[in-house]
Amino acid sequence: MNKYTERLYNGIIKENPTFVLMLGMCPTLAVTSSAINGLGMGLSTTVVLILSNLLISAFRKVIPNGVRMPAFIVIVASLVTIVEFMMKAYFQSLSAALGVYIPLIVVNCIILGRAESYASKNPVLPSIFDGIGMGLGFTVGLTCIGLVRELLGAGQIFGVQVLSLSWFTPITIFIMAPGAFLVLAFLVAGMNIIRKKMEEKGKPLAEPAGCLSGDCAHCGQADICADKKGV
């Protein structure tokens, strides 16, 4: 497996941001009432991820270390603004459905996390593939959740009625907020089963890392956190 394929595999399977690392939970739970919403949110984030990784990697030797996070946010915010305007121009209904969650891509921890942990430390091409892999992993996660919620909650897939209402009664809780948590829980449980099988084959998936797990070793903000704890 070459380094580019490894980046794709890493984002989609090994370190899937939704089912393994549990990142970006706000849009994951809020916009996945339908498959098309999940797909739209995932692809929008993927575009920003790819372009931000590209630019941050290209300018990694120019951006001063002391202002790297503000610089990353400016780059991401500029790209998100472009994506938002494009969606409003060409995908008005989807833009309206996603609402405020498109501008909030600016502070999506997946994007800033990849910028800090990978793009700012690696060449352009691997960073692009890292963005593609993580973006596709996020898109797959949101689309899967949206598919299950839409099918059980409305009997539809991508807006097409696949379960006849003559015999199927929609379970409306699945298109409400509690349904998002239920579906996410079952899909994460499924991913844990896959993790166990892969571990048995000697190919373990990544363990969740970062602030929630107390892992500061690979965090670019570890020194800052240590300074705050000492205050």
Coordinates of N, CA and C in Angstrom, one line a residue:
M1 N 0.9 -1.2 0.0 CA 0.0 0.0 0.0 C 0.9 1.2 0.0
N2 N 0.8 2.1 -1.1 CA 1.6 3.3 -1.1 C 1.1 4.4 -0.2
K3 N 1.8 5.4 0.0 CA 1.4 6.4 1.0 C 0.1 7.1 0.6
Y4 N -0.2 7.2 -0.7 CA -1.4 7.9 -1.1 C -2.6 7.0 -0.8
T5 N -2.5 5.8 -1.2 CA -3.6 4.8 -0.9 C -3.8 4.7 0.6
E6 N -2.7 4.7 1.4 CA -2.8 4.6 2.8 C -3.5 5.8 3.4
R7 N -3.3 7.0 2.8 CA -4.1 8.2 3.3 C -5.6 8.0 3.1
L8 N -6.0 7.4 1.9 CA -7.4 7.2 1.7 C -7.9 6.2 2.6
Y9 N -7.2 5.1 2.8 CA -7.7 4.0 3.7 C -7.8 4.5 5.1
N10 N -6.8 5.3 5.5 CA -6.8 5.9 6.8 C -8.0 6.7 7.1
G11 N -8.4 7.6 6.2 CA -9.6 8.4 6.4 C -10.9 7.7 6.3
I12 N -11.0 6.8 5.4 CA -12.3 6.1 5.2 C -12.6 5.0 6.2
I13 N -11.5 4.2 6.5 CA -11.7 3.0 7.3 C -11.0 3.1 8.7
K14 N -9.7 3.2 8.6 CA -8.9 3.1 9.9 C -9.2 4.2 10.9
E15 N -9.3 5.5 10.4 CA -9.5 6.6 11.3 C -10.7 7.4 10.8
N16 N -11.8 6.7 10.5 CA -13.0 7.3 10.1 C -13.4 8.4 11.1
P17 N -13.6 9.6 10.7 CA -13.8 10.7 11.7 C -15.1 10.6 12.4
T18 N -16.1 9.9 11.8 CA -17.4 9.8 12.4 C -17.5 8.6 13.3
F19 N -17.1 7.4 12.8 CA -17.4 6.2 13.5 C -16.2 5.7 14.4
V20 N -15.0 6.2 14.2 CA -13.8 5.8 14.9 C -13.3 7.0 15.8
L21 N -13.1 8.1 15.3 CA -12.5 9.3 16.0 C -13.6 10.1 16.7
M22 N -14.9 9.9 16.3 CA -16.0 10.6 16.8 C -15.9 12.1 16.8
L23 N -15.5 12.6 15.6 CA -15.3 14.1 15.4 C -16.4 14.6 14.6
G24 N -16.6 15.9 14.7 CA -17.7 16.6 13.9 C -19.1 16.1 14.2
M25 N -19.3 15.9 15.5 CA -20.6 15.3 15.9 C -21.8 16.3 15.8
C26 N -21.6 17.6 15.8 CA -22.7 18.6 15.6 C -23.4 18.4 14.3
P27 N -22.7 18.5 13.2 CA -23.3 18.3 11.9 C -23.8 16.9 11.7
T28 N -23.0 15.9 12.3 CA -23.4 14.5 12.1 C -24.8 14.3 12.7
L29 N -25.1 14.8 13.8 CA -26.4 14.6 14.5 C -27.5 15.6 14.0
A30 N -27.1 16.7 13.5 CA -28.1 17.8 13.2 C -28.6 17.7 11.8
V31 N -27.8 17.3 10.8 CA -28.2 17.5 9.4 C -28.5 16.1 8.7
T32 N -28.4 15.0 9.4 CA -28.6 13.7 8.8 C -30.0 13.2 8.8
S33 N -31.0 14.0 8.8 CA -32.4 13.6 8.8 C -32.7 12.9 7.5
S34 N -31.9 13.2 6.4 CA -32.1 12.6 5.1 C -30.7 12.3 4.5
A35 N -30.7 11.3 3.6 CA -29.4 10.9 3.0 C -28.8 12.1 2.2
I36 N -29.7 12.8 1.5 CA -29.1 13.9 0.6 C -28.5 15.0 1.5
N37 N -29.1 15.3 2.6 CA -28.5 16.3 3.5 C -27.1 15.8 4.0
G38 N -27.0 14.5 4.4 CA -25.7 14.0 4.9 C -24.7 14.0 3.8
L39 N -25.1 13.6 2.5 CA -24.2 13.6 1.4 C -23.7 15.0 1.1
G40 N -24.7 16.0 1.1 CA -24.3 17.4 0.8 C -23.4 18.0 1.8
M41 N -23.6 17.7 3.1 CA -22.8 18.2 4.1 C -21.4 17.6 4.0
G42 N -21.4 16.3 3.8 CA -20.1 15.6 3.7 C -19.2 16.0 2.5
L43 N -19.9 16.2 1.4 CA -19.1 16.7 0.2 C -18.6 18.1 0.3
S44 N -19.5 19.0 1.0 CA -19.0 20.3 1.2 C -17.8 20.4 2.1
T45 N -17.8 19.6 3.2 CA -16.7 19.5 4.1 C -15.5 18.9 3.4
T46 N -15.7 17.9 2.5 CA -14.6 17.3 1.7 C -13.9 18.4 0.9
V47 N -14.7 19.2 0.2 CA -14.1 20.2 -0.7 C -13.2 21.2 0.1
V48 N -13.7 21.6 1.3 CA -13.0 22.5 2.1 C -11.7 21.8 2.7
L49 N -11.9 20.5 3.1 CA -10.7 19.8 3.6 C -9.6 19.7 2.6
I50 N -10.0 19.3 1.3 CA -8.9 19.1 0.3 C -8.2 20.5 0.0
L51 N -9.0 21.5 -0.2 CA -8.4 22.8 -0.5 C -7.6 23.4 0.7
S52 N -8.1 23.3 1.9 CA -7.4 23.8 3.0 C -6.1 23.0 3.3
N53 N -6.1 21.7 3.1 CA -4.9 20.9 3.3 C -3.9 21.3 2.2
L54 N -4.4 21.5 1.0 CA -3.5 21.9 -0.1 C -2.8 23.3 0.2
L55 N -3.6 24.3 0.6 CA -3.0 25.6 0.8 C -2.1 25.6 2.1
I56 N -2.6 25.0 3.1 CA -1.8 25.0 4.4 C -0.5 24.3 4.2
S57 N -0.5 23.1 3.5 CA 0.7 22.4 3.2 C 1.7 23.3 2.3
A58 N 1.1 23.9 1.3 CA 1.9 24.8 0.4 C 2.6 25.9 1.1
F59 N 1.9 26.5 2.1 CA 2.4 27.6 2.8 C 3.0 27.3 4.2
R60 N 3.2 26.0 4.5 CA 3.6 25.6 5.8 C 4.9 26.1 6.3
K61 N 5.8 26.4 5.3 CA 7.1 26.9 5.7 C 7.1 28.5 5.7
V62 N 6.0 29.1 5.3 CA 5.9 30.5 5.3 C 5.1 31.0 6.5
I63 N 4.1 30.3 7.0 CA 3.3 30.7 8.1 C 4.1 30.6 9.4
P64 N 4.2 31.7 10.1 CA 5.0 31.7 11.4 C 4.3 30.7 12.4
N65 N 5.1 30.0 13.2 CA 4.5 29.0 14.1 C 3.6 29.7 15.1
G66 N 3.9 30.9 15.5 CA 3.1 31.6 16.6 C 1.7 32.0 16.2
V67 N 1.5 32.1 14.9 CA 0.2 32.5 14.4 C -0.4 31.5 13.4
R68 N 0.0 30.2 13.6 CA -0.5 29.2 12.6 C -2.0 29.0 12.7
M69 N -2.5 28.9 14.0 CA -3.9 28.6 14.1 C -4.8 29.8 13.5
P70 N -4.5 31.0 13.8 CA -5.3 32.1 13.2 C -5.2 32.0 11.7
A71 N -4.0 31.7 11.2 CA -3.8 31.6 9.7 C -4.6 30.5 9.1
F72 N -4.6 29.4 9.8 CA -5.4 28.2 9.4 C -6.9 28.6 9.3
I73 N -7.4 29.3 10.3 CA -8.8 29.7 10.4 C -9.1 30.7 9.2
V74 N -8.2 31.6 9.0 CA -8.5 32.5 7.8 C -8.6 31.8 6.5
I75 N -7.7 30.8 6.3 CA -7.7 30.1 5.1 C -9.0 29.3 5.0
V76 N -9.4 28.6 6.1 CA -10.6 27.7 6.1 C -11.8 28.6 5.9
A77 N -11.9 29.7 6.6 CA -13.0 30.6 6.5 C -13.2 31.2 5.1
S78 N -12.1 31.5 4.4 CA -12.2 31.9 3.0 C -12.8 30.9 2.1
L79 N -12.3 29.6 2.3 CA -12.8 28.5 1.5 C -14.3 28.2 1.8
V80 N -14.6 28.3 3.0 CA -16.0 28.0 3.4 C -17.0 29.0 2.8
T81 N -16.5 30.3 2.8 CA -17.4 31.4 2.2 C -17.6 31.1 0.7
I82 N -16.6 30.7 0.0 CA -16.7 30.4 -1.4 C -17.7 29.2 -1.6
V83 N -17.5 28.1 -0.8 CA -18.4 27.0 -0.9 C -19.8 27.4 -0.6
E84 N -20.0 28.2 0.4 CA -21.4 28.6 0.8 C -22.0 29.4 -0.3
F85 N -21.3 30.3 -0.9 CA -21.9 31.1 -2.1 C -22.2 30.2 -3.2
M86 N -21.3 29.2 -3.5 CA -21.6 28.3 -4.6 C -22.8 27.5 -4.4
M87 N -23.0 27.0 -3.2 CA -24.2 26.3 -2.8 C -25.5 27.1 -2.9
K88 N -25.4 28.3 -2.5 CA -26.6 29.2 -2.6 C -26.9 29.5 -4.0
A89 N -25.9 29.5 -4.9 CA -26.1 29.8 -6.3 C -26.7 28.6 -7.1
Y90 N -26.2 27.4 -6.8 CA -26.5 26.3 -7.6 C -27.3 25.2 -6.9
F91 N -27.3 25.2 -5.5 CA -28.0 24.2 -4.8 C -28.8 24.8 -3.7
Q92 N -29.8 25.7 -4.1 CA -30.5 26.5 -3.1 C -31.3 25.7 -2.1
S93 N -31.9 24.6 -2.5 CA -32.7 23.8 -1.5 C -31.8 23.1 -0.5
L94 N -30.7 22.6 -1.0 CA -29.8 21.9 -0.1 C -29.1 22.9 0.8
S95 N -28.8 24.1 0.3 CA -28.2 25.1 1.2 C -29.2 25.6 2.3
A96 N -30.4 25.7 1.9 CA -31.5 26.0 2.9 C -31.6 25.0 3.9
A97 N -31.6 23.7 3.5 CA -31.7 22.6 4.4 C -30.6 22.5 5.4
L98 N -29.4 22.7 5.0 CA -28.2 22.7 5.8 C -28.0 23.9 6.7
G99 N -28.5 25.0 6.2 CA -28.6 26.2 7.0 C -27.2 26.7 7.6
V100 N -27.2 26.9 8.9 CA -26.0 27.5 9.5 C -24.9 26.5 9.6
Y101 N -25.1 25.2 9.3 CA -24.0 24.3 9.5 C -23.0 24.4 8.4
I102 N -23.3 25.0 7.2 CA -22.3 25.3 6.2 C -21.3 26.3 6.7
P103 N -21.7 27.5 7.2 CA -20.7 28.4 7.8 C -19.9 27.8 8.9
L104 N -20.5 26.9 9.7 CA -19.9 26.3 10.8 C -18.8 25.3 10.5
I105 N -18.6 25.0 9.2 CA -17.5 24.2 8.8 C -16.2 24.8 9.2
V106 N -16.2 26.1 9.3 CA -15.0 26.9 9.7 C -14.4 26.3 10.9
V107 N -15.2 26.0 11.9 CA -14.7 25.5 13.2 C -14.9 24.0 13.3
N108 N -15.1 23.3 12.2 CA -15.2 21.8 12.3 C -13.8 21.3 12.7
C109 N -13.8 20.5 13.8 CA -12.6 20.0 14.4 C -11.8 19.0 13.4
I110 N -12.6 18.4 12.5 CA -11.9 17.6 11.5 C -10.9 18.4 10.7
I111 N -11.4 19.5 10.2 CA -10.6 20.4 9.3 C -9.4 21.0 10.0
L112 N -9.6 21.6 11.1 CA -8.5 22.2 11.9 C -7.6 21.1 12.4
G113 N -8.2 20.0 12.8 CA -7.3 18.9 13.3 C -6.4 18.3 12.2
R114 N -6.9 18.2 11.0 CA -6.0 17.7 9.9 C -5.0 18.8 9.5
A115 N -5.4 20.0 9.5 CA -4.5 21.1 9.2 C -3.3 21.1 10.2
E116 N -3.6 20.9 11.5 CA -2.6 21.0 12.5 C -1.7 19.8 12.6
S117 N -2.4 18.6 12.5 CA -1.6 17.3 12.7 C -1.0 16.8 11.4
Y118 N -1.5 17.2 10.2 CA -0.9 16.5 9.0 C -0.5 17.6 8.0
A119 N -1.4 18.4 7.5 CA -1.1 19.3 6.4 C 0.1 20.2 6.7
S120 N 0.1 20.7 7.9 CA 1.2 21.7 8.3 C 2.6 21.0 8.4
K121 N 2.6 19.7 8.3 CA 3.9 19.0 8.5 C 4.3 18.1 7.4
N122 N 3.4 18.1 6.3 CA 3.7 17.2 5.2 C 3.6 17.9 3.8
P123 N 4.2 17.3 2.8 CA 4.1 17.9 1.4 C 2.7 18.0 0.9
V124 N 2.5 18.7 -0.2 CA 1.2 19.0 -0.7 C 0.4 17.8 -1.2
L125 N 1.0 16.9 -2.0 CA 0.3 15.8 -2.5 C -0.3 14.8 -1.5
P126 N 0.6 14.4 -0.5 CA 0.0 13.6 0.5 C -1.1 14.3 1.3
S127 N -0.9 15.6 1.5 CA -1.9 16.3 2.3 C -3.3 16.4 1.5
I128 N -3.2 16.5 0.2 CA -4.4 16.4 -0.6 C -5.1 15.1 -0.4
F129 N -4.4 14.0 -0.5 CA -4.9 12.7 -0.4 C -5.5 12.5 1.1
D130 N -4.8 13.1 2.0 CA -5.3 13.0 3.4 C -6.7 13.7 3.5
G131 N -6.8 14.9 2.9 CA -8.1 15.6 2.8 C -9.1 14.8 2.1
I132 N -8.8 14.1 1.0 CA -9.8 13.3 0.3 C -10.2 12.1 1.2
G133 N -9.3 11.5 1.8 CA -9.6 10.3 2.6 C -10.5 10.7 3.8
M134 N -10.1 11.7 4.6 CA -10.9 12.1 5.7 C -12.2 12.7 5.3
G135 N -12.3 13.4 4.2 CA -13.5 13.9 3.7 C -14.5 12.8 3.3
L136 N -14.0 11.8 2.5 CA -14.8 10.7 2.1 C -15.3 9.9 3.3
G137 N -14.4 9.8 4.3 CA -14.8 9.0 5.5 C -15.9 9.8 6.2
F138 N -15.9 11.1 6.3 CA -16.9 11.9 6.9 C -18.2 11.8 6.1
T139 N -18.0 11.9 4.7 CA -19.2 11.8 3.9 C -19.9 10.4 4.0
V140 N -19.1 9.3 4.0 CA -19.7 8.0 4.1 C -20.4 7.9 5.5
G141 N -19.8 8.4 6.5 CA -20.5 8.4 7.8 C -21.8 9.1 7.9
L142 N -21.8 10.3 7.4 CA -23.1 11.1 7.4 C -24.1 10.5 6.4
T143 N -23.7 10.0 5.3 CA -24.7 9.5 4.3 C -25.3 8.2 4.9
C144 N -24.5 7.3 5.5 CA -25.0 6.1 6.1 C -26.0 6.4 7.2
I145 N -25.7 7.4 8.1 CA -26.7 7.8 9.1 C -27.9 8.3 8.5
G146 N -27.8 9.2 7.5 CA -28.9 9.7 6.8 C -29.8 8.7 6.1
L147 N -29.2 7.7 5.5 CA -29.9 6.6 4.8 C -30.8 5.9 5.8
V148 N -30.2 5.5 6.9 CA -31.0 4.7 7.9 C -32.1 5.6 8.5
R149 N -31.8 6.8 8.9 CA -32.8 7.7 9.5 C -34.0 7.9 8.5
E150 N -33.6 8.2 7.2 CA -34.6 8.5 6.2 C -35.5 7.3 5.9
L151 N -34.8 6.1 5.8 CA -35.6 4.9 5.5 C -36.5 4.5 6.6
L152 N -36.1 4.6 7.9 CA -37.0 4.2 9.0 C -37.9 5.3 9.3
G153 N -37.5 6.6 9.1 CA -38.4 7.7 9.5 C -39.4 8.1 8.5
A154 N -39.1 7.8 7.2 CA -40.1 8.2 6.2 C -40.3 7.2 5.1
G155 N -39.6 6.1 5.1 CA -39.7 5.0 4.1 C -39.1 5.5 2.8
Q156 N -38.2 6.4 2.8 CA -37.6 6.9 1.6 C -36.1 6.8 1.6
I157 N -35.5 6.8 0.4 CA -34.0 6.9 0.2 C -33.8 8.0 -0.8
F158 N -33.0 9.0 -0.5 CA -32.7 10.1 -1.3 C -34.0 10.7 -1.9
G159 N -35.1 10.8 -1.0 CA -36.3 11.4 -1.4 C -37.3 10.5 -2.2
V160 N -36.8 9.3 -2.5 CA -37.7 8.4 -3.3 C -38.3 7.4 -2.4
Q161 N -39.7 7.3 -2.5 CA -40.4 6.4 -1.6 C -40.1 4.9 -2.0
V162 N -39.5 4.2 -1.1 CA -39.1 2.8 -1.4 C -40.0 1.8 -0.5
L163 N -40.5 2.3 0.6 CA -41.4 1.5 1.4 C -42.8 2.0 1.3
S164 N -43.7 1.2 0.8 CA -45.1 1.7 0.6 C -45.8 2.0 1.9
L165 N -46.4 3.2 2.0 CA -47.1 3.6 3.2 C -48.4 2.8 3.4
S166 N -48.7 2.0 2.5 CA -49.9 1.1 2.7 C -49.7 0.0 3.7
W167 N -48.4 -0.3 3.9 CA -48.1 -1.4 4.9 C -47.0 -0.9 5.9
F168 N -46.3 0.1 5.5 CA -45.2 0.6 6.3 C -45.6 1.9 7.1
T169 N -45.4 1.9 8.4 CA -45.7 3.1 9.2 C -44.4 3.7 9.6
P170 N -44.1 4.9 9.1 CA -42.9 5.6 9.4 C -42.6 5.7 10.9
I171 N -41.4 5.5 11.3 CA -41.1 5.6 12.7 C -40.5 7.0 12.9
T172 N -41.3 8.0 13.2 CA -40.9 9.4 13.1 C -39.8 9.8 14.0
I173 N -39.6 9.0 15.1 CA -38.5 9.4 16.0 C -37.2 9.4 15.3
F174 N -37.0 8.6 14.2 CA -35.7 8.5 13.5 C -35.4 9.8 12.7
I175 N -36.4 10.6 12.4 CA -36.1 11.8 11.7 C -36.0 13.0 12.7
M176 N -36.1 12.7 14.0 CA -36.0 13.7 15.1 C -34.6 13.5 15.7
A177 N -34.3 14.4 16.6 CA -33.0 14.4 17.3 C -32.7 13.1 18.0
P178 N -33.6 12.5 18.8 CA -33.2 11.2 19.4 C -32.8 10.1 18.4
G179 N -33.5 10.1 17.2 CA -33.2 9.1 16.2 C -31.7 9.2 15.8
A180 N -31.2 10.4 15.7 CA -29.8 10.6 15.3 C -28.8 9.9 16.3
F181 N -29.1 10.0 17.6 CA -28.3 9.3 18.6 C -28.4 7.8 18.5
L182 N -29.6 7.3 18.3 CA -29.9 5.9 18.2 C -29.1 5.3 17.0
V183 N -29.3 5.9 15.9 CA -28.6 5.4 14.7 C -27.1 5.4 14.8
L184 N -26.6 6.6 15.3 CA -25.2 6.7 15.5 C -24.7 5.6 16.4
A185 N -25.4 5.3 17.5 CA -25.0 4.3 18.4 C -24.9 2.9 17.8
F186 N -25.8 2.6 17.0 CA -25.8 1.2 16.3 C -24.7 1.2 15.3
L187 N -24.5 2.2 14.5 CA -23.5 2.2 13.5 C -22.1 2.2 14.2
V188 N -21.9 2.9 15.3 CA -20.6 2.9 16.0 C -20.4 1.4 16.5
A189 N -21.4 0.8 17.0 CA -21.3 -0.6 17.5 C -20.9 -1.5 16.4
G190 N -21.5 -1.2 15.2 CA -21.1 -2.0 14.0 C -19.6 -1.8 13.7
M191 N -19.1 -0.6 13.8 CA -17.7 -0.3 13.5 C -16.8 -1.0 14.6
N192 N -17.3 -1.1 15.8 CA -16.5 -1.7 16.8 C -16.4 -3.2 16.6
I193 N -17.5 -3.8 16.0 CA -17.4 -5.2 15.6 C -16.3 -5.4 14.5
I194 N -16.4 -4.5 13.5 CA -15.4 -4.5 12.4 C -14.0 -4.4 13.0
R195 N -13.8 -3.4 14.0 CA -12.5 -3.2 14.6 C -12.0 -4.5 15.3
K196 N -12.9 -5.2 16.0 CA -12.5 -6.4 16.7 C -12.1 -7.5 15.7
K197 N -12.8 -7.6 14.5 CA -12.4 -8.6 13.5 C -11.1 -8.3 12.9
M198 N -10.8 -7.0 12.7 CA -9.6 -6.5 12.1 C -8.4 -6.7 13.0
E199 N -8.7 -6.5 14.3 CA -7.6 -6.8 15.3 C -7.3 -8.2 15.4
E200 N -8.3 -9.1 15.2 CA -8.0 -10.5 15.2 C -7.1 -10.9 14.0
K201 N -7.3 -10.1 12.9 CA -6.5 -10.4 11.7 C -5.1 -9.6 11.7
G202 N -4.9 -8.9 12.8 CA -3.6 -8.2 12.9 C -3.6 -6.9 12.3
K203 N -4.8 -6.3 12.0 CA -4.9 -5.0 11.3 C -5.8 -4.1 12.2
P204 N -5.4 -3.7 13.4 CA -6.2 -2.9 14.2 C -6.5 -1.5 13.7
L205 N -7.8 -1.0 13.9 CA -8.1 0.3 13.6 C -7.5 1.3 14.6
A206 N -7.6 2.6 14.3 CA -7.0 3.6 15.2 C -7.9 3.8 16.4
E207 N -7.3 4.0 17.6 CA -8.0 4.3 18.8 C -8.3 5.8 18.8
P208 N -9.5 6.2 19.3 CA -9.7 7.7 19.4 C -8.6 8.4 20.2
A209 N -8.2 9.6 19.7 CA -7.2 10.3 20.3 C -7.6 11.8 20.5
G210 N -6.8 12.5 21.3 CA -7.0 13.9 21.5 C -7.5 14.2 22.9
C211 N -8.2 15.4 23.0 CA -8.6 15.9 24.3 C -9.5 14.9 25.1
L212 N -10.5 14.3 24.3 CA -11.5 13.5 25.0 C -10.8 12.3 25.6
S213 N -9.8 11.8 25.0 CA -9.1 10.6 25.5 C -7.9 10.9 26.4
G214 N -7.6 12.2 26.6 CA -6.5 12.6 27.4 C -5.1 12.4 26.7
D215 N -5.2 12.2 25.4 CA -3.9 11.9 24.7 C -3.4 13.3 24.2
C216 N -2.4 13.8 24.8 CA -1.8 15.1 24.4 C -0.5 14.9 23.6
A217 N -0.1 13.7 23.5 CA 1.3 13.4 22.9 C 1.3 13.9 21.4
H218 N 0.2 13.8 20.7 CA 0.2 14.1 19.3 C -0.6 15.4 19.0
C219 N -0.8 16.2 20.0 CA -1.6 17.4 19.9 C -0.7 18.6 19.8
G220 N -0.9 19.4 18.7 CA -0.1 20.6 18.6 C -0.3 21.7 19.6
Q221 N -1.4 21.5 20.4 CA -1.7 22.5 21.5 C -1.2 22.0 22.9
A222 N -0.5 20.9 22.9 CA -0.1 20.3 24.2 C 0.6 21.3 25.1
D223 N 1.6 22.1 24.5 CA 2.4 23.1 25.3 C 1.5 24.2 25.9
I224 N 0.5 24.6 25.0 CA -0.4 25.7 25.5 C -1.2 25.2 26.7
C225 N -1.8 23.9 26.6 CA -2.6 23.3 27.6 C -1.7 23.2 28.9
A226 N -0.5 22.8 28.7 CA 0.4 22.6 29.9 C 0.6 24.0 30.6
D227 N 0.8 25.0 29.8 CA 1.0 26.3 30.4 C -0.2 26.8 31.2
K228 N -1.4 26.5 30.6 CA -2.7 26.9 31.3 C -2.9 26.1 32.6
K229 N -2.5 24.8 32.6 CA -2.6 24.1 33.8 C -1.7 24.6 34.9
G230 N -0.6 25.2 34.5 CA 0.4 25.7 35.5 C 0.0 27.0 36.0
V231 N -1.0 27.7 35.4 CA -1.4 29.0 35.8 C -2.2 28.9 37.1

